[in-house]
Amino acid sequence: MTNAQGYWDILFAHADIATMARGRYNIIKDGAIGVTKGKIQWIGSSDRLQASSSLIADEIIDCSGKWILPGFVDCHTHLIWAGSRSNEFEMRLSGATYEDIAKQGGGIAATVAAVRGASEDELFNIASRRISHFLSRGTTCVEIKSGHGLDLENELKMLAVAQRLDQCFPLHVSPTFLGAHALPPEYSGRSYSPWNTHGCGHGPESGHKPGA
């Protein structure tokens, strides 16, 4: 690690820092991080600072006794959906199986109906509250699946919401088209092939860039 050079907007000083330098887990004890315009410009041991910290940053944050970690990556989420299935917890505790719940209109069918009945803006507002919680817990990259629309229009609506979240929040969103998450209710009792052919068969090409 080279000695610190330059002037930063913010200096995080005297922190224990966990890094993945060169693809391996590393710890820097009593470390410092220089940040300018929201990007890390320098990281190293505090003893490598070439001048008093007050002379090399506009703002100094003393992180003594604290850790700074890389952002968390959540690689599997169903963050965009509407409705509530909280009543199903009680049903499961009472011994009902997923199949029992589905026969009563619950399970994914309930979520699909709610997603289809919600506007894009409504889904965005709901998902915004959830992704804000992710941010508050240190997540900086999140994968988001569709799969609760189960027709092309509503699957694309979910992907459009994912794109808006990526644009509006300071984390990276990686969307996944999951058009074949389950058999759509309108195909109940029929072959799976009609949905494969007319629904999700055209999804990835149409859904790769929502709004394009």
mmCIF file of C-alpha atoms in Angstrom:
data_model
loop_
_atom_site.group_PDB
_atom_site.id
_atom_site.type_symbol
_atom_site.label_atom_id
_atom_site.label_comp_id
_atom_site.label_asym_id
_atom_site.label_seq_id
_atom_site.Cartn_x
_atom_site.Cartn_y
_atom_site.Cartn_z
ATOM 1 C CA MET A 1 0.000 0.000 0.000
ATOM 2 C CA THR A 2 1.462 3.383 -0.987
ATOM 3 C CA ASN A 3 1.491 6.425 1.233
ATOM 4 C CA ALA A 4 -1.578 8.641 1.022
ATOM 5 C CA GLN A 5 -1.389 11.518 -1.430
ATOM 6 C CA GLY A 6 -3.958 14.118 -2.439
ATOM 7 C CA TYR A 7 -6.899 15.841 -0.796
ATOM 8 C CA TRP A 8 -10.288 14.182 -0.241
ATOM 9 C CA ASP A 9 -13.853 15.170 0.501
ATOM 10 C CA ILE A 10 -14.109 12.666 3.361
ATOM 11 C CA LEU A 11 -11.550 10.692 5.318
ATOM 12 C CA PHE A 12 -12.672 7.690 7.346
ATOM 13 C CA ALA A 13 -9.883 7.287 9.886
ATOM 14 C CA HIS A 14 -8.830 4.692 12.469
ATOM 15 C CA ALA A 15 -11.234 1.975 11.285
ATOM 16 C CA ASP A 16 -10.698 -1.756 11.064
ATOM 17 C CA ILE A 17 -11.307 -2.441 7.364
ATOM 18 C CA ALA A 18 -12.260 -5.732 5.713
ATOM 19 C CA THR A 19 -11.259 -5.860 2.053
ATOM 20 C CA MET A 20 -11.184 -8.334 -0.811
ATOM 21 C CA ALA A 21 -7.930 -7.037 -2.288
ATOM 22 C CA ARG A 22 -6.688 -9.282 -5.109
ATOM 23 C CA GLY A 23 -9.673 -11.569 -4.560
ATOM 24 C CA ARG A 24 -8.687 -12.567 -1.027
ATOM 25 C CA TYR A 25 -10.080 -11.604 2.339
ATOM 26 C CA ASN A 26 -7.848 -9.090 4.086
ATOM 27 C CA ILE A 27 -7.976 -6.972 7.222
ATOM 28 C CA ILE A 28 -6.402 -3.557 7.642
ATOM 29 C CA LYS A 29 -6.131 -2.671 11.324
ATOM 30 C CA ASP A 30 -6.350 1.038 12.155
ATOM 31 C CA GLY A 31 -7.034 1.792 8.513
ATOM 32 C CA ALA A 32 -8.157 4.868 6.620
ATOM 33 C CA ILE A 33 -10.210 5.488 3.478
ATOM 34 C CA GLY A 34 -10.102 8.675 1.410
ATOM 35 C CA VAL A 35 -13.273 9.402 -0.584
ATOM 36 C CA THR A 36 -13.914 12.077 -3.230
ATOM 37 C CA LYS A 37 -17.189 12.544 -5.122
ATOM 38 C CA GLY A 38 -18.536 9.337 -3.629
ATOM 39 C CA LYS A 39 -15.669 7.141 -4.836
ATOM 40 C CA ILE A 40 -12.820 5.588 -2.869
ATOM 41 C CA GLN A 41 -9.556 7.257 -3.881
ATOM 42 C CA TRP A 42 -7.203 5.691 -1.359
ATOM 43 C CA ILE A 43 -7.247 2.964 1.284
ATOM 44 C CA GLY A 44 -4.477 1.926 3.647
ATOM 45 C CA SER A 45 -3.117 2.058 7.163
ATOM 46 C CA SER A 46 -3.603 5.289 9.098
ATOM 47 C CA ASP A 47 0.142 5.501 9.692
ATOM 48 C CA ARG A 48 0.639 5.975 5.945
ATOM 49 C CA LEU A 49 -1.150 9.307 5.952
ATOM 50 C CA GLN A 50 1.506 11.829 4.992
ATOM 51 C CA ALA A 51 0.065 14.759 6.948
ATOM 52 C CA SER A 52 -2.346 15.514 9.721
ATOM 53 C CA SER A 53 -5.759 14.230 8.658
ATOM 54 C CA SER A 54 -7.205 17.712 9.151
ATOM 55 C CA LEU A 55 -4.987 18.925 6.312
ATOM 56 C CA ILE A 56 -5.977 16.327 3.717
ATOM 57 C CA ALA A 57 -9.789 16.133 3.898
ATOM 58 C CA ASP A 58 -12.791 18.429 4.212
ATOM 59 C CA GLU A 59 -14.463 16.075 6.648
ATOM 60 C CA ILE A 60 -12.882 13.546 8.974
ATOM 61 C CA ILE A 61 -14.912 10.724 10.510
ATOM 62 C CA ASP A 62 -13.237 8.972 13.430
ATOM 63 C CA CYS A 63 -14.146 5.287 13.158
ATOM 64 C CA SER A 64 -12.204 4.102 16.211
ATOM 65 C CA GLY A 65 -13.618 0.822 17.463
ATOM 66 C CA LYS A 66 -15.683 0.315 14.304
ATOM 67 C CA TRP A 67 -15.450 -1.812 11.177
ATOM 68 C CA ILE A 68 -15.883 -0.807 7.546
ATOM 69 C CA LEU A 69 -16.986 -3.696 5.333
ATOM 70 C CA PRO A 70 -17.594 -4.146 1.589
ATOM 71 C CA GLY A 71 -21.263 -3.837 0.646
ATOM 72 C CA PHE A 72 -23.380 -6.970 0.905
ATOM 73 C CA VAL A 73 -24.628 -8.718 -2.268
ATOM 74 C CA ASP A 74 -28.091 -10.294 -2.112
ATOM 75 C CA CYS A 75 -28.112 -12.701 -5.039
ATOM 76 C CA HIS A 76 -31.693 -14.029 -4.813
ATOM 77 C CA THR A 77 -34.731 -11.865 -4.057
ATOM 78 C CA HIS A 78 -38.398 -11.542 -4.967
ATOM 79 C CA LEU A 79 -38.512 -7.900 -3.954
ATOM 80 C CA ILE A 80 -41.274 -6.676 -6.291
ATOM 81 C CA TRP A 81 -44.733 -7.940 -5.427
ATOM 82 C CA ALA A 82 -48.050 -6.696 -4.063
ATOM 83 C CA GLY A 83 -50.623 -7.991 -1.604
ATOM 84 C CA SER A 84 -50.038 -9.904 1.605
ATOM 85 C CA ARG A 85 -49.848 -13.606 2.399
ATOM 86 C CA SER A 86 -49.225 -13.227 6.108
ATOM 87 C CA ASN A 87 -52.354 -15.265 6.877
ATOM 88 C CA GLU A 88 -50.633 -18.263 5.279
ATOM 89 C CA PHE A 89 -48.141 -18.439 8.161
ATOM 90 C CA GLU A 90 -50.968 -19.287 10.532
ATOM 91 C CA MET A 91 -52.338 -21.816 8.042
ATOM 92 C CA ARG A 92 -48.966 -23.514 7.774
ATOM 93 C CA LEU A 93 -48.602 -23.582 11.561
ATOM 94 C CA SER A 94 -52.012 -25.276 11.681
ATOM 95 C CA GLY A 95 -50.747 -28.029 9.396
ATOM 96 C CA ALA A 96 -51.910 -26.842 5.968
ATOM 97 C CA THR A 97 -49.634 -27.760 3.074
ATOM 98 C CA TYR A 98 -48.702 -25.407 0.255
ATOM 99 C CA GLU A 99 -51.102 -27.365 -1.960
ATOM 100 C CA ASP A 100 -53.919 -26.876 0.584
ATOM 101 C CA ILE A 101 -53.277 -23.145 0.627
ATOM 102 C CA ALA A 102 -53.153 -22.954 -3.173
ATOM 103 C CA LYS A 103 -56.539 -24.680 -3.443
ATOM 104 C CA GLN A 104 -57.991 -21.882 -1.331
ATOM 105 C CA GLY A 105 -56.616 -19.225 -3.673
ATOM 106 C CA GLY A 106 -53.442 -18.569 -1.710
ATOM 107 C CA GLY A 107 -49.817 -19.160 -2.516
ATOM 108 C CA ILE A 108 -48.331 -17.580 -5.594
ATOM 109 C CA ALA A 109 -51.793 -17.231 -7.172
ATOM 110 C CA ALA A 110 -52.698 -14.609 -4.571
ATOM 111 C CA THR A 111 -49.524 -12.644 -5.258
ATOM 112 C CA VAL A 112 -50.029 -12.873 -9.020
ATOM 113 C CA ALA A 113 -53.541 -11.461 -8.716
ATOM 114 C CA ALA A 114 -52.270 -8.583 -6.583
ATOM 115 C CA VAL A 115 -49.398 -7.795 -8.954
ATOM 116 C CA ARG A 116 -51.690 -7.831 -11.975
ATOM 117 C CA GLY A 117 -54.065 -5.483 -10.174
ATOM 118 C CA ALA A 118 -51.354 -3.011 -9.209
ATOM 119 C CA SER A 119 -50.003 -0.219 -11.382
ATOM 120 C CA GLU A 120 -46.312 0.181 -12.088
ATOM 121 C CA ASP A 121 -46.207 3.206 -9.782
ATOM 122 C CA GLU A 122 -47.877 1.258 -6.973
ATOM 123 C CA LEU A 123 -45.365 -1.564 -7.311
ATOM 124 C CA PHE A 124 -42.516 0.945 -7.401
ATOM 125 C CA ASN A 125 -43.698 2.615 -4.187
ATOM 126 C CA ILE A 126 -44.016 -0.742 -2.410
ATOM 127 C CA ALA A 127 -40.629 -1.964 -3.645
ATOM 128 C CA SER A 128 -38.990 1.359 -2.740
ATOM 129 C CA ARG A 129 -39.745 0.790 0.924
ATOM 130 C CA ARG A 130 -38.254 -2.688 0.757
ATOM 131 C CA ILE A 131 -35.096 -1.666 -1.078
ATOM 132 C CA SER A 132 -34.592 1.200 1.388
ATOM 133 C CA HIS A 133 -34.482 -1.423 4.133
ATOM 134 C CA PHE A 134 -31.849 -3.351 2.158
ATOM 135 C CA LEU A 135 -29.752 -0.191 1.923
ATOM 136 C CA SER A 136 -30.039 0.521 5.634
ATOM 137 C CA ARG A 137 -28.546 -2.911 6.329
ATOM 138 C CA GLY A 138 -25.541 -2.462 4.045
ATOM 139 C CA THR A 139 -26.674 -4.137 0.811
ATOM 140 C CA THR A 140 -25.159 -2.472 -2.255
ATOM 141 C CA CYS A 141 -26.026 -5.024 -4.963
ATOM 142 C CA VAL A 142 -29.332 -6.876 -5.212
ATOM 143 C CA GLU A 143 -30.708 -9.349 -7.728
ATOM 144 C CA ILE A 144 -34.463 -8.940 -8.326
ATOM 145 C CA LYS A 145 -36.636 -11.518 -10.061
ATOM 146 C CA SER A 146 -39.916 -11.026 -11.848
ATOM 147 C CA GLY A 147 -42.176 -14.080 -11.796
ATOM 148 C CA HIS A 148 -45.318 -12.779 -10.076
ATOM 149 C CA GLY A 149 -47.010 -11.475 -13.210
ATOM 150 C CA LEU A 150 -46.998 -14.695 -15.246
ATOM 151 C CA ASP A 151 -48.019 -12.946 -18.441
ATOM 152 C CA LEU A 152 -45.833 -10.839 -20.682
ATOM 153 C CA GLU A 153 -47.425 -7.484 -19.818
ATOM 154 C CA ASN A 154 -47.081 -7.904 -16.073
ATOM 155 C CA GLU A 155 -43.672 -9.537 -16.183
ATOM 156 C CA LEU A 156 -42.410 -6.535 -18.147
ATOM 157 C CA LYS A 157 -44.121 -4.250 -15.641
ATOM 158 C CA MET A 158 -42.120 -5.859 -12.847
ATOM 159 C CA LEU A 159 -38.866 -5.532 -14.809
ATOM 160 C CA ALA A 160 -39.660 -1.866 -15.474
ATOM 161 C CA VAL A 161 -39.980 -1.366 -11.717
ATOM 162 C CA ALA A 162 -36.604 -3.066 -11.206
ATOM 163 C CA GLN A 163 -35.059 -0.688 -13.732
ATOM 164 C CA ARG A 164 -36.534 2.331 -11.931
ATOM 165 C CA LEU A 165 -35.167 1.088 -8.608
ATOM 166 C CA ASP A 166 -31.722 0.815 -10.180
ATOM 167 C CA GLN A 167 -31.982 4.406 -11.393
ATOM 168 C CA CYS A 168 -33.408 5.897 -8.205
ATOM 169 C CA PHE A 169 -31.407 4.201 -5.446
ATOM 170 C CA PRO A 170 -27.638 4.148 -4.802
ATOM 171 C CA LEU A 171 -27.179 0.428 -5.254
ATOM 172 C CA HIS A 172 -26.821 -1.901 -8.224
ATOM 173 C CA VAL A 173 -29.913 -3.863 -9.286
ATOM 174 C CA SER A 174 -29.467 -6.994 -11.392
ATOM 175 C CA PRO A 175 -32.883 -7.981 -12.833
ATOM 176 C CA THR A 176 -33.860 -11.548 -13.735
ATOM 177 C CA PHE A 177 -36.764 -12.526 -15.991
ATOM 178 C CA LEU A 178 -38.598 -15.419 -14.307
ATOM 179 C CA GLY A 179 -41.603 -15.767 -16.562
ATOM 180 C CA ALA A 180 -41.863 -19.516 -15.961
ATOM 181 C CA HIS A 181 -41.969 -19.164 -12.171
ATOM 182 C CA ALA A 182 -45.284 -21.048 -12.084
ATOM 183 C CA LEU A 183 -48.195 -22.015 -14.299
ATOM 184 C CA PRO A 184 -50.439 -18.969 -14.825
ATOM 185 C CA PRO A 185 -53.954 -19.364 -13.389
ATOM 186 C CA GLU A 186 -55.533 -19.021 -16.850
ATOM 187 C CA TYR A 187 -53.659 -22.161 -17.920
ATOM 188 C CA SER A 188 -54.740 -24.223 -14.926
ATOM 189 C CA GLY A 189 -55.441 -27.799 -15.968
ATOM 190 C CA ARG A 190 -53.827 -27.318 -19.370
ATOM 191 C CA SER A 191 -50.462 -28.249 -20.814
ATOM 192 C CA TYR A 192 -47.562 -26.061 -19.782
ATOM 193 C CA SER A 193 -46.598 -25.601 -23.426
ATOM 194 C CA PRO A 194 -49.046 -22.766 -24.301
ATOM 195 C CA TRP A 195 -47.443 -20.488 -21.702
ATOM 196 C CA ASN A 196 -43.971 -21.514 -22.812
ATOM 197 C CA THR A 197 -44.880 -20.682 -26.402
ATOM 198 C CA HIS A 198 -47.043 -17.567 -26.050
ATOM 199 C CA GLY A 199 -45.853 -16.130 -22.776
ATOM 200 C CA CYS A 200 -42.355 -16.652 -21.464
ATOM 201 C CA GLY A 201 -41.140 -17.803 -24.880
ATOM 202 C CA HIS A 202 -41.072 -14.150 -25.943
ATOM 203 C CA GLY A 203 -40.120 -12.757 -22.540
ATOM 204 C CA PRO A 204 -36.332 -12.510 -22.435
ATOM 205 C CA GLU A 205 -36.083 -10.647 -25.766
ATOM 206 C CA SER A 206 -38.901 -8.248 -24.911
ATOM 207 C CA GLY A 207 -37.981 -7.908 -21.273
ATOM 208 C CA HIS A 208 -34.245 -7.421 -21.503
ATOM 209 C CA LYS A 209 -34.560 -3.631 -21.486
ATOM 210 C CA PRO A 210 -37.903 -2.537 -20.016
ATOM 211 C CA GLY A 211 -39.274 0.465 -21.818
ATOM 212 C CA ALA A 212 -36.900 0.054 -24.759
#
